[in-house]
Amino acid sequence: MADIDYRAVAIEAGLPRVGARPSLWRYLVDLWHRRRFATTLARYRLEATLSEQRLGIAWVVISPLLQAAVYGTVFGIIMTSDSRPDNFVPFLVTGFFLFTFFSQSFSQGAKALTGNVSLVRSLHFPRMLLPVSAVLKELYTLAPMLVVLVAILIGFGELPTLNWLLMVPILALMTMFNLGVALIAARLTVHLRDIGQLIPIITRILFYASGIFYSIDLVLAPPAHPAWMLQVAQFNPVHAFIELGRGALQTTQELEPLLWVVASGSALVTLVFGVVFFWRAEERYGRA
Amino acid sequence: MDALETRRPTVVVDGLEVEYRSFASGKAAADRPSLLRRQRGVRVVHALKGVSFRVDEGESIGVIGHNGSGKSTLMRAIAGLQSPAAGAVYASARPALLGVNAALIPDLSGDKNITLGGLALGLTPEEVEAAREEIVEFSGLAEFIDLPMKTYSSGMQARLRFSIAMARHHQILLVDEALAVGDKEFRAKSEQRIRDMRDQASTVFLVSHSMSSIRDTCTRVLWIDHGELRMDGEPKAVVKAYNASR
C-alpha cells in the first residue's frame, strides 16, 4: 500500500491540486463573479452596526462632525493663527470627512481577514472580497457625510459650481488608493498581528501631516521654511486627495495640477501593488 | 482492489503533513527568548504526519479517531483551507467543508447569512432567492430566520449551515461533526441527504464520533490516530478495531 505513487495517480487522472493559487487573471475574474458577495456583505455590516444604536445612521455623520468641532474649537477659536485659510469651517469639515474615509478604510481593511476567521475557515472564496467589502462599506458610509457636507458648504456661502462634479473622479481615485492600502494592510496583519498596534499611530501622523485643520501651503510658506519641505508635504497622497476635494468644493481654494499627478499616480501604483501583493499570499490566509 | 483501479479517483491525498505553530507558555516557552530570533516559545505541533490515500467517485468515507488525532485538520487540508507543510491534496473539484466552528457572521440574521453563504458559494443573487425557501424549510428554522445567528443554539446554527451548504450541488463534500449537535430528526434527514449525494456520484467525507452514523452512511472508513492513518477499510472492520483499541 505504501508503494503507490499517489502523485502519479492524481496527475494521471488529471486532478488539480487543492488550494493552488489561481493565476492573477483567473483570480480577478473569480473576484468579479462574486462581487455581489462583497457589496451585500458591506451593506449588511453597515446595517448591523447602525441598528445597534438609537440614532442609527445619524452617527455616521454626527461622530466626525463632533470631532471636527473639537478641532475647530481648539485651532479655529482658542489657538487662532494665520495658518488657517479663509472660510475655515468648510475647509475643516471637508478635510475631516475625507480623512475619515481614508483612516477607516485603512483600519477596517487591516482587520478584514483577521476579524473574519470563521468565515475564512468555513467557506472558500477569493479572500480579496473581504478587504474590498471593508472599503466598500466605508464608501457607503461616506455618502451621508457628503450630503451633510453639501449643507455645510451652502450654509457657509459656498454655492454649488460645475467644479463640484470633479468630486466624482477625486473620490474614484481616492477609493482606488484606499483599497490598495487596505489590501496591503490586510496581508501584513495576517503575517504579523502587531501591525494592528501601529495603525492608530500611522493614522495620527498622517492626520497631522495632511493639513486637516491648517493649510500646508500657509504653514510651510517659503520664507519661513525651505522650499523642499512644502514639496515633500505635497507628495503625501492623503493630503493630495483632501486638497483636491477642497479645491473642487470651495471657491477660495485652488486646484493645483501637481495634486492631480500625485493623486492619480499614487492611486494607480498603490492599487496595482496592493492587488498583486495580496494575491501572492492567497494560499496563506486559511492559516490565520 | 483491482475493481477500484478502473474507477475515477476524485480525491488523492499524497504524503500530507500539516504543522501548527503556536505560542506556548510555561515550560514549552522556557528556551531563550530573543527578539532577533523572531518567535519566542513557538512550539511546532505536527497535526498530520504524512497521510496518503485515494478516494473514488461514489464513495463515502467515514473518518474516525480520538479527539486531537488530526481529523479536522485533515478535513481542512482537503478543503484547501489549511496549507500543508509537505505533500499535497489533489481533487477533481473544490471540496466544500461543513464544520462545527463556522458561525458565518454571528451578528447577522439567519436570513442574511443565507444570502451571504449562497453568494460566497458562488450562486447568483437570483439562484439564492430561488433556493431560499428550500433552505429555510430544510433547516426547520422559519420562525427564527430573522434573528441574529448568535442567538441560535449550536444545534440551530449547524442546521442552518448544513442547509445552506446543501443549496449547491457539491462533487466533494466534507462534513466535520456538523451533524453531531443536531437533534435526532434533523440528523436522520441530513444523513439521508448525504446518502442521496453519494448516489449521485459525489464523494462525501463524514467525520463523526457516532459509530452508528458512520456505519449507516459510509462505504469505507479511515481511522486517524496521532496524525497518522492507522487503518483504512470496510466500516465494520475498522469500527470494530477502533472500539477494541479503547
PDB file of N, CA and C in Angstrom, chain A residues 1 4-7 9-11 13-20 33-34 36-38 40-42 44-45 47-48 52 116 118-125 127 191-192 283-287, chain B residues 1 8-14 52-54 76-83 88-92 94-95 97 101-105 107-108 112 115-117 119-122 125 150 168 229:
ATOM      1  N   MET A   1       0.835  -1.199   0.000  1.00  0.00           N
ATOM      2  CA  MET A   1       0.000   0.000   0.000  1.00  0.00           C
ATOM      3  C   MET A   1       0.873   1.254   0.000  1.00  0.00           C
ATOM      4  N   ILE A   4       2.325   2.862  -3.522  1.00  0.00           N
ATOM      5  CA  ILE A   4       1.589   3.577  -4.562  1.00  0.00           C
ATOM      6  C   ILE A   4       2.137   4.999  -4.706  1.00  0.00           C
ATOM      7  N   ASP A   5       2.364   5.392  -5.942  1.00  0.00           N
ATOM      8  CA  ASP A   5       2.778   6.777  -6.178  1.00  0.00           C
ATOM      9  C   ASP A   5       1.527   7.639  -6.352  1.00  0.00           C
ATOM     10  N   TYR A   6       1.092   8.247  -5.240  1.00  0.00           N
ATOM     11  CA  TYR A   6      -0.181   8.961  -5.261  1.00  0.00           C
ATOM     12  C   TYR A   6      -0.153  10.179  -6.175  1.00  0.00           C
ATOM     13  N   ARG A   7       1.018  10.780  -6.245  1.00  0.00           N
ATOM     14  CA  ARG A   7       1.124  11.963  -7.085  1.00  0.00           C
ATOM     15  C   ARG A   7       0.864  11.595  -8.548  1.00  0.00           C
ATOM     16  N   VAL A   9      -0.851   9.030  -9.589  1.00  0.00           N
ATOM     17  CA  VAL A   9      -2.276   8.702  -9.721  1.00  0.00           C
ATOM     18  C   VAL A   9      -3.075   9.967  -9.988  1.00  0.00           C
ATOM     19  N   ALA A  10      -2.775  11.008  -9.189  1.00  0.00           N
ATOM     20  CA  ALA A  10      -3.518  12.265  -9.315  1.00  0.00           C
ATOM     21  C   ALA A  10      -3.270  12.901 -10.672  1.00  0.00           C
ATOM     22  N   ILE A  11      -2.028  12.881 -11.103  1.00  0.00           N
ATOM     23  CA  ILE A  11      -1.683  13.533 -12.372  1.00  0.00           C
ATOM     24  C   ILE A  11      -2.313  12.769 -13.537  1.00  0.00           C
ATOM     25  N   ALA A  13      -5.006  11.058 -13.477  1.00  0.00           N
ATOM     26  CA  ALA A  13      -6.450  11.305 -13.509  1.00  0.00           C
ATOM     27  C   ALA A  13      -6.767  12.775 -13.813  1.00  0.00           C
ATOM     28  N   GLY A  14      -5.734  13.584 -13.936  1.00  0.00           N
ATOM     29  CA  GLY A  14      -5.945  14.996 -14.274  1.00  0.00           C
ATOM     30  C   GLY A  14      -6.530  15.802 -13.136  1.00  0.00           C
ATOM     31  N   LEU A  15      -6.216  15.428 -11.896  1.00  0.00           N
ATOM     32  CA  LEU A  15      -6.772  16.169 -10.763  1.00  0.00           C
ATOM     33  C   LEU A  15      -5.886  17.368 -10.432  1.00  0.00           C
ATOM     34  N   PRO A  16      -6.439  18.550 -10.326  1.00  0.00           N
ATOM     35  CA  PRO A  16      -5.623  19.695  -9.922  1.00  0.00           C
ATOM     36  C   PRO A  16      -5.374  19.681  -8.416  1.00  0.00           C
ATOM     37  N   ARG A  17      -4.313  20.356  -8.012  1.00  0.00           N
ATOM     38  CA  ARG A  17      -4.006  20.443  -6.586  1.00  0.00           C
ATOM     39  C   ARG A  17      -4.982  21.389  -5.894  1.00  0.00           C
ATOM     40  N   VAL A  18      -5.458  20.985  -4.728  1.00  0.00           N
ATOM     41  CA  VAL A  18      -6.413  21.811  -3.990  1.00  0.00           C
ATOM     42  C   VAL A  18      -5.686  22.981  -3.347  1.00  0.00           C
ATOM     43  N   GLY A  19      -6.281  24.150  -3.420  1.00  0.00           N
ATOM     44  CA  GLY A  19      -5.722  25.308  -2.733  1.00  0.00           C
ATOM     45  C   GLY A  19      -4.636  25.999  -3.521  1.00  0.00           C
ATOM     46  N   ALA A  20      -4.325  25.486  -4.713  1.00  0.00           N
ATOM     47  CA  ALA A  20      -3.308  26.158  -5.522  1.00  0.00           C
ATOM     48  C   ALA A  20      -3.824  27.544  -5.892  1.00  0.00           C
ATOM     49  N   HIS A  33     -16.934  37.693 -10.502  1.00  0.00           N
ATOM     50  CA  HIS A  33     -18.158  36.892 -10.462  1.00  0.00           C
ATOM     51  C   HIS A  33     -18.839  36.944  -9.108  1.00  0.00           C
ATOM     52  N   ARG A  34     -18.040  37.112  -8.057  1.00  0.00           N
ATOM     53  CA  ARG A  34     -18.638  37.099  -6.711  1.00  0.00           C
ATOM     54  C   ARG A  34     -18.744  38.496  -6.132  1.00  0.00           C
ATOM     55  N   ARG A  36     -21.116  40.460  -5.927  1.00  0.00           N
ATOM     56  CA  ARG A  36     -22.312  40.693  -5.141  1.00  0.00           C
ATOM     57  C   ARG A  36     -22.133  40.285  -3.675  1.00  0.00           C
ATOM     58  N   PHE A  37     -21.238  39.340  -3.452  1.00  0.00           N
ATOM     59  CA  PHE A  37     -20.942  38.968  -2.073  1.00  0.00           C
ATOM     60  C   PHE A  37     -20.327  40.159  -1.340  1.00  0.00           C
ATOM     61  N   ALA A  38     -19.378  40.834  -1.993  1.00  0.00           N
ATOM     62  CA  ALA A  38     -18.704  41.975  -1.353  1.00  0.00           C
ATOM     63  C   ALA A  38     -19.687  43.115  -1.090  1.00  0.00           C
ATOM     64  N   THR A  40     -22.991  42.985  -0.853  1.00  0.00           N
ATOM     65  CA  THR A  40     -24.017  42.593   0.116  1.00  0.00           C
ATOM     66  C   THR A  40     -23.444  42.578   1.529  1.00  0.00           C
ATOM     67  N   LEU A  41     -22.225  42.015   1.659  1.00  0.00           N
ATOM     68  CA  LEU A  41     -21.601  41.977   2.979  1.00  0.00           C
ATOM     69  C   LEU A  41     -21.392  43.391   3.515  1.00  0.00           C
ATOM     70  N   ALA A  42     -20.938  44.311   2.654  1.00  0.00           N
ATOM     71  CA  ALA A  42     -20.703  45.696   3.084  1.00  0.00           C
ATOM     72  C   ALA A  42     -22.008  46.316   3.582  1.00  0.00           C
ATOM     73  N   TYR A  44     -24.785  44.780   4.672  1.00  0.00           N
ATOM     74  CA  TYR A  44     -25.281  44.136   5.900  1.00  0.00           C
ATOM     75  C   TYR A  44     -24.474  44.576   7.111  1.00  0.00           C
ATOM     76  N   ARG A  45     -23.138  44.663   6.932  1.00  0.00           N
ATOM     77  CA  ARG A  45     -22.276  45.074   8.034  1.00  0.00           C
ATOM     78  C   ARG A  45     -22.645  46.476   8.506  1.00  0.00           C
ATOM     79  N   GLU A  47     -25.540  48.018   8.096  1.00  0.00           N
ATOM     80  CA  GLU A  47     -26.851  47.967   8.749  1.00  0.00           C
ATOM     81  C   GLU A  47     -26.732  47.423  10.163  1.00  0.00           C
ATOM     82  N   ALA A  48     -25.889  46.389  10.324  1.00  0.00           N
ATOM     83  CA  ALA A  48     -25.758  45.762  11.636  1.00  0.00           C
ATOM     84  C   ALA A  48     -25.160  46.732  12.650  1.00  0.00           C
ATOM     85  N   GLU A  52     -27.651  48.792  16.011  1.00  0.00           N
ATOM     86  CA  GLU A  52     -27.443  48.609  17.446  1.00  0.00           C
ATOM     87  C   GLU A  52     -27.562  49.917  18.214  1.00  0.00           C
ATOM     88  N   ASN A 116     -12.386  37.977  10.392  1.00  0.00           N
ATOM     89  CA  ASN A 116     -13.398  37.105   9.795  1.00  0.00           C
ATOM     90  C   ASN A 116     -12.905  35.673   9.702  1.00  0.00           C
ATOM     91  N   SER A 118     -13.720  32.899  11.096  1.00  0.00           N
ATOM     92  CA  SER A 118     -14.667  31.791  10.960  1.00  0.00           C
ATOM     93  C   SER A 118     -15.187  31.696   9.535  1.00  0.00           C
ATOM     94  N   LEU A 119     -15.369  32.838   8.903  1.00  0.00           N
ATOM     95  CA  LEU A 119     -15.825  32.850   7.513  1.00  0.00           C
ATOM     96  C   LEU A 119     -14.741  32.281   6.595  1.00  0.00           C
ATOM     97  N   VAL A 120     -13.494  32.718   6.849  1.00  0.00           N
ATOM     98  CA  VAL A 120     -12.372  32.269   6.015  1.00  0.00           C
ATOM     99  C   VAL A 120     -12.172  30.768   6.162  1.00  0.00           C
ATOM    100  N   ARG A 121     -12.365  30.253   7.377  1.00  0.00           N
ATOM    101  CA  ARG A 121     -12.132  28.833   7.598  1.00  0.00           C
ATOM    102  C   ARG A 121     -13.269  27.960   7.108  1.00  0.00           C
ATOM    103  N   SER A 122     -14.449  28.533   6.905  1.00  0.00           N
ATOM    104  CA  SER A 122     -15.559  27.659   6.552  1.00  0.00           C
ATOM    105  C   SER A 122     -15.918  27.688   5.080  1.00  0.00           C
ATOM    106  N   LEU A 123     -15.660  28.765   4.401  1.00  0.00           N
ATOM    107  CA  LEU A 123     -16.068  28.821   3.002  1.00  0.00           C
ATOM    108  C   LEU A 123     -14.879  29.200   2.142  1.00  0.00           C
ATOM    109  N   HIS A 124     -14.901  28.677   0.924  1.00  0.00           N
ATOM    110  CA  HIS A 124     -13.847  29.061   0.008  1.00  0.00           C
ATOM    111  C   HIS A 124     -14.352  30.150  -0.931  1.00  0.00           C
ATOM    112  N   PHE A 125     -13.656  31.246  -1.005  1.00  0.00           N
ATOM    113  CA  PHE A 125     -13.957  32.311  -1.964  1.00  0.00           C
ATOM    114  C   PHE A 125     -12.684  33.136  -2.073  1.00  0.00           C
ATOM    115  N   ARG A 127     -10.205  35.562  -1.214  1.00  0.00           N
ATOM    116  CA  ARG A 127     -10.122  36.308   0.056  1.00  0.00           C
ATOM    117  C   ARG A 127     -10.127  37.811  -0.153  1.00  0.00           C
ATOM    118  N   HIS A 191       0.400  38.273   8.502  1.00  0.00           N
ATOM    119  CA  HIS A 191       1.770  37.846   8.815  1.00  0.00           C
ATOM    120  C   HIS A 191       2.150  38.217  10.229  1.00  0.00           C
ATOM    121  N   LEU A 192       1.764  39.412  10.632  1.00  0.00           N
ATOM    122  CA  LEU A 192       2.234  39.947  11.903  1.00  0.00           C
ATOM    123  C   LEU A 192       1.099  40.744  12.551  1.00  0.00           C
ATOM    124  N   GLU A 283      -2.773  31.652  -0.661  1.00  0.00           N
ATOM    125  CA  GLU A 283      -2.808  30.321  -0.058  1.00  0.00           C
ATOM    126  C   GLU A 283      -2.582  30.358   1.447  1.00  0.00           C
ATOM    127  N   ARG A 284      -2.057  31.464   1.944  1.00  0.00           N
ATOM    128  CA  ARG A 284      -1.709  31.515   3.376  1.00  0.00           C
ATOM    129  C   ARG A 284      -2.852  31.898   4.276  1.00  0.00           C
ATOM    130  N   TYR A 285      -3.869  32.569   3.708  1.00  0.00           N
ATOM    131  CA  TYR A 285      -4.863  33.191   4.570  1.00  0.00           C
ATOM    132  C   TYR A 285      -5.673  32.206   5.410  1.00  0.00           C
ATOM    133  N   GLY A 286      -5.813  30.951   4.917  1.00  0.00           N
ATOM    134  CA  GLY A 286      -6.568  29.956   5.678  1.00  0.00           C
ATOM    135  C   GLY A 286      -5.916  29.621   7.001  1.00  0.00           C
ATOM    136  N   ARG A 287      -4.612  29.887   7.104  1.00  0.00           N
ATOM    137  CA  ARG A 287      -3.892  29.506   8.316  1.00  0.00           C
ATOM    138  C   ARG A 287      -4.111  30.476   9.456  1.00  0.00           C
TER     139      ARG A 287
ATOM    140  N   MET B   1      -9.282  -4.773  -4.827  1.00  0.00           N
ATOM    141  CA  MET B   1      -8.594  -3.531  -5.183  1.00  0.00           C
ATOM    142  C   MET B   1      -8.612  -3.287  -6.688  1.00  0.00           C
ATOM    143  N   ARG B   8     -12.753   6.230 -11.384  1.00  0.00           N
ATOM    144  CA  ARG B   8     -12.085   7.519 -11.444  1.00  0.00           C
ATOM    145  C   ARG B   8     -11.836   8.048 -10.033  1.00  0.00           C
ATOM    146  N   PRO B   9     -10.591   8.373  -9.710  1.00  0.00           N
ATOM    147  CA  PRO B   9     -10.374   8.965  -8.387  1.00  0.00           C
ATOM    148  C   PRO B   9     -10.907  10.401  -8.346  1.00  0.00           C
ATOM    149  N   THR B  10     -11.470  10.802  -7.211  1.00  0.00           N
ATOM    150  CA  THR B  10     -11.925  12.191  -7.065  1.00  0.00           C
ATOM    151  C   THR B  10     -11.021  12.957  -6.108  1.00  0.00           C
ATOM    152  N   VAL B  11     -10.474  12.235  -5.112  1.00  0.00           N
ATOM    153  CA  VAL B  11      -9.575  12.892  -4.166  1.00  0.00           C
ATOM    154  C   VAL B  11      -8.345  12.015  -3.985  1.00  0.00           C
ATOM    155  N   VAL B  12      -7.175  12.613  -4.126  1.00  0.00           N
ATOM    156  CA  VAL B  12      -5.943  11.893  -3.854  1.00  0.00           C
ATOM    157  C   VAL B  12      -5.143  12.715  -2.841  1.00  0.00           C
ATOM    158  N   VAL B  13      -4.800  12.064  -1.739  1.00  0.00           N
ATOM    159  CA  VAL B  13      -4.007  12.744  -0.710  1.00  0.00           C
ATOM    160  C   VAL B  13      -2.633  12.088  -0.708  1.00  0.00           C
ATOM    161  N   ASP B  14      -1.613  12.901  -0.914  1.00  0.00           N
ATOM    162  CA  ASP B  14      -0.266  12.377  -1.112  1.00  0.00           C
ATOM    163  C   ASP B  14       0.685  12.890  -0.037  1.00  0.00           C
ATOM    164  N   SER B  52      -1.581   9.369   3.308  1.00  0.00           N
ATOM    165  CA  SER B  52      -1.819   9.178   1.875  1.00  0.00           C
ATOM    166  C   SER B  52      -3.011   8.252   1.671  1.00  0.00           C
ATOM    167  N   PHE B  53      -3.866   8.566   0.742  1.00  0.00           N
ATOM    168  CA  PHE B  53      -4.927   7.646   0.327  1.00  0.00           C
ATOM    169  C   PHE B  53      -5.581   8.190  -0.929  1.00  0.00           C
ATOM    170  N   ARG B  54      -6.352   7.344  -1.586  1.00  0.00           N
ATOM    171  CA  ARG B  54      -7.126   7.823  -2.730  1.00  0.00           C
ATOM    172  C   ARG B  54      -8.584   7.447  -2.537  1.00  0.00           C
ATOM    173  N   ARG B  76      -9.783  20.126   6.865  1.00  0.00           N
ATOM    174  CA  ARG B  76      -9.464  21.491   6.423  1.00  0.00           C
ATOM    175  C   ARG B  76      -8.414  21.489   5.324  1.00  0.00           C
ATOM    176  N   ALA B  77      -7.461  20.551   5.434  1.00  0.00           N
ATOM    177  CA  ALA B  77      -6.415  20.481   4.407  1.00  0.00           C
ATOM    178  C   ALA B  77      -7.015  20.004   3.086  1.00  0.00           C
ATOM    179  N   ILE B  78      -7.939  19.024   3.138  1.00  0.00           N
ATOM    180  CA  ILE B  78      -8.554  18.550   1.897  1.00  0.00           C
ATOM    181  C   ILE B  78      -9.359  19.676   1.262  1.00  0.00           C
ATOM    182  N   ALA B  79      -9.980  20.503   2.106  1.00  0.00           N
ATOM    183  CA  ALA B  79     -10.782  21.609   1.579  1.00  0.00           C
ATOM    184  C   ALA B  79      -9.915  22.760   1.093  1.00  0.00           C
ATOM    185  N   GLY B  80      -8.610  22.674   1.334  1.00  0.00           N
ATOM    186  CA  GLY B  80      -7.730  23.742   0.876  1.00  0.00           C
ATOM    187  C   GLY B  80      -7.745  24.960   1.789  1.00  0.00           C
ATOM    188  N   LEU B  81      -8.293  24.801   2.993  1.00  0.00           N
ATOM    189  CA  LEU B  81      -8.352  25.931   3.910  1.00  0.00           C
ATOM    190  C   LEU B  81      -7.147  25.942   4.843  1.00  0.00           C
ATOM    191  N   GLN B  82      -6.353  24.874   4.763  1.00  0.00           N
ATOM    192  CA  GLN B  82      -5.175  24.761   5.625  1.00  0.00           C
ATOM    193  C   GLN B  82      -4.021  24.358   4.728  1.00  0.00           C
ATOM    194  N   SER B  83      -2.981  25.169   4.649  1.00  0.00           N
ATOM    195  CA  SER B  83      -1.918  24.805   3.714  1.00  0.00           C
ATOM    196  C   SER B  83      -1.007  23.751   4.314  1.00  0.00           C
ATOM    197  N   ALA B  88       0.578  16.973  -0.693  1.00  0.00           N
ATOM    198  CA  ALA B  88      -0.436  17.755  -1.385  1.00  0.00           C
ATOM    199  C   ALA B  88      -1.744  17.003  -1.433  1.00  0.00           C
ATOM    200  N   VAL B  89      -2.798  17.746  -1.712  1.00  0.00           N
ATOM    201  CA  VAL B  89      -4.116  17.159  -1.907  1.00  0.00           C
ATOM    202  C   VAL B  89      -4.534  17.483  -3.334  1.00  0.00           C
ATOM    203  N   TYR B  90      -4.994  16.472  -4.060  1.00  0.00           N
ATOM    204  CA  TYR B  90      -5.493  16.694  -5.416  1.00  0.00           C
ATOM    205  C   TYR B  90      -6.965  16.315  -5.420  1.00  0.00           C
ATOM    206  N   ALA B  91      -7.782  17.112  -6.108  1.00  0.00           N
ATOM    207  CA  ALA B  91      -9.207  16.784  -6.132  1.00  0.00           C
ATOM    208  C   ALA B  91      -9.811  17.206  -7.456  1.00  0.00           C
ATOM    209  N   SER B  92     -10.850  16.490  -7.865  1.00  0.00           N
ATOM    210  CA  SER B  92     -11.470  16.763  -9.163  1.00  0.00           C
ATOM    211  C   SER B  92     -12.288  18.039  -9.128  1.00  0.00           C
ATOM    212  N   ARG B  94     -13.480  21.552  -6.272  1.00  0.00           N
ATOM    213  CA  ARG B  94     -13.197  22.204  -4.998  1.00  0.00           C
ATOM    214  C   ARG B  94     -14.021  21.561  -3.892  1.00  0.00           C
ATOM    215  N   PRO B  95     -13.400  20.900  -2.923  1.00  0.00           N
ATOM    216  CA  PRO B  95     -14.183  20.281  -1.853  1.00  0.00           C
ATOM    217  C   PRO B  95     -14.810  21.345  -0.945  1.00  0.00           C
ATOM    218  N   LEU B  97     -16.337  22.262   2.734  1.00  0.00           N
ATOM    219  CA  LEU B  97     -16.252  21.774   4.118  1.00  0.00           C
ATOM    220  C   LEU B  97     -17.398  22.319   4.956  1.00  0.00           C
ATOM    221  N   ASN B 101     -17.216  24.896  13.793  1.00  0.00           N
ATOM    222  CA  ASN B 101     -16.909  26.214  14.353  1.00  0.00           C
ATOM    223  C   ASN B 101     -17.130  27.345  13.351  1.00  0.00           C
ATOM    224  N   ALA B 102     -17.907  27.079  12.311  1.00  0.00           N
ATOM    225  CA  ALA B 102     -18.117  28.096  11.303  1.00  0.00           C
ATOM    226  C   ALA B 102     -19.445  28.794  11.540  1.00  0.00           C
ATOM    227  N   ALA B 103     -19.389  29.921  12.227  1.00  0.00           N
ATOM    228  CA  ALA B 103     -20.630  30.607  12.574  1.00  0.00           C
ATOM    229  C   ALA B 103     -21.045  31.581  11.490  1.00  0.00           C
ATOM    230  N   LEU B 104     -20.386  31.549  10.325  1.00  0.00           N
ATOM    231  CA  LEU B 104     -20.631  32.565   9.307  1.00  0.00           C
ATOM    232  C   LEU B 104     -20.528  33.925   9.972  1.00  0.00           C
ATOM    233  N   ILE B 105     -21.568  34.752   9.934  1.00  0.00           N
ATOM    234  CA  ILE B 105     -21.450  36.061  10.580  1.00  0.00           C
ATOM    235  C   ILE B 105     -22.479  36.161  11.701  1.00  0.00           C
ATOM    236  N   ASP B 107     -23.406  38.286  13.894  1.00  0.00           N
ATOM    237  CA  ASP B 107     -24.226  39.465  14.157  1.00  0.00           C
ATOM    238  C   ASP B 107     -25.435  39.565  13.234  1.00  0.00           C
ATOM    239  N   LEU B 108     -25.386  38.841  12.136  1.00  0.00           N
ATOM    240  CA  LEU B 108     -26.453  38.995  11.148  1.00  0.00           C
ATOM    241  C   LEU B 108     -27.504  37.906  11.301  1.00  0.00           C
ATOM    242  N   LYS B 112     -29.992  36.714   6.400  1.00  0.00           N
ATOM    243  CA  LYS B 112     -28.872  37.381   5.724  1.00  0.00           C
ATOM    244  C   LYS B 112     -27.696  36.439   5.564  1.00  0.00           C
ATOM    245  N   THR B 115     -28.194  34.539   2.443  1.00  0.00           N
ATOM    246  CA  THR B 115     -27.791  35.313   1.266  1.00  0.00           C
ATOM    247  C   THR B 115     -26.277  35.293   1.094  1.00  0.00           C
ATOM    248  N   LEU B 116     -25.561  35.626   2.174  1.00  0.00           N
ATOM    249  CA  LEU B 116     -24.099  35.714   2.076  1.00  0.00           C
ATOM    250  C   LEU B 116     -23.465  34.353   1.819  1.00  0.00           C
ATOM    251  N   GLY B 117     -23.967  33.340   2.516  1.00  0.00           N
ATOM    252  CA  GLY B 117     -23.425  31.994   2.325  1.00  0.00           C
ATOM    253  C   GLY B 117     -23.612  31.549   0.888  1.00  0.00           C
ATOM    254  N   LEU B 119     -24.039  33.449  -1.801  1.00  0.00           N
ATOM    255  CA  LEU B 119     -23.194  34.240  -2.710  1.00  0.00           C
ATOM    256  C   LEU B 119     -21.738  33.787  -2.622  1.00  0.00           C
ATOM    257  N   ALA B 120     -21.294  33.482  -1.391  1.00  0.00           N
ATOM    258  CA  ALA B 120     -19.907  33.044  -1.223  1.00  0.00           C
ATOM    259  C   ALA B 120     -19.691  31.685  -1.881  1.00  0.00           C
ATOM    260  N   LEU B 121     -20.728  30.856  -1.915  1.00  0.00           N
ATOM    261  CA  LEU B 121     -20.615  29.558  -2.579  1.00  0.00           C
ATOM    262  C   LEU B 121     -20.588  29.707  -4.091  1.00  0.00           C
ATOM    263  N   GLY B 122     -20.865  30.926  -4.561  1.00  0.00           N
ATOM    264  CA  GLY B 122     -20.795  31.172  -5.990  1.00  0.00           C
ATOM    265  C   GLY B 122     -22.149  31.165  -6.682  1.00  0.00           C
ATOM    266  N   PRO B 125     -27.349  36.041  -7.280  1.00  0.00           N
ATOM    267  CA  PRO B 125     -28.420  36.512  -6.393  1.00  0.00           C
ATOM    268  C   PRO B 125     -29.773  35.871  -6.724  1.00  0.00           C
ATOM    269  N   LYS B 150     -26.180  34.741  16.210  1.00  0.00           N
ATOM    270  CA  LYS B 150     -25.536  34.498  17.511  1.00  0.00           C
ATOM    271  C   LYS B 150     -26.550  34.100  18.581  1.00  0.00           C
ATOM    272  N   ARG B 168     -26.229  24.033  -2.889  1.00  0.00           N
ATOM    273  CA  ARG B 168     -25.475  23.858  -4.100  1.00  0.00           C
ATOM    274  C   ARG B 168     -25.029  22.413  -4.194  1.00  0.00           C
ATOM    275  N   LEU B 229      -2.431   7.630   9.479  1.00  0.00           N
ATOM    276  CA  LEU B 229      -3.529   6.785   9.040  1.00  0.00           C
ATOM    277  C   LEU B 229      -3.296   5.393   9.617  1.00  0.00           C
TER     278      LEU B 229
END
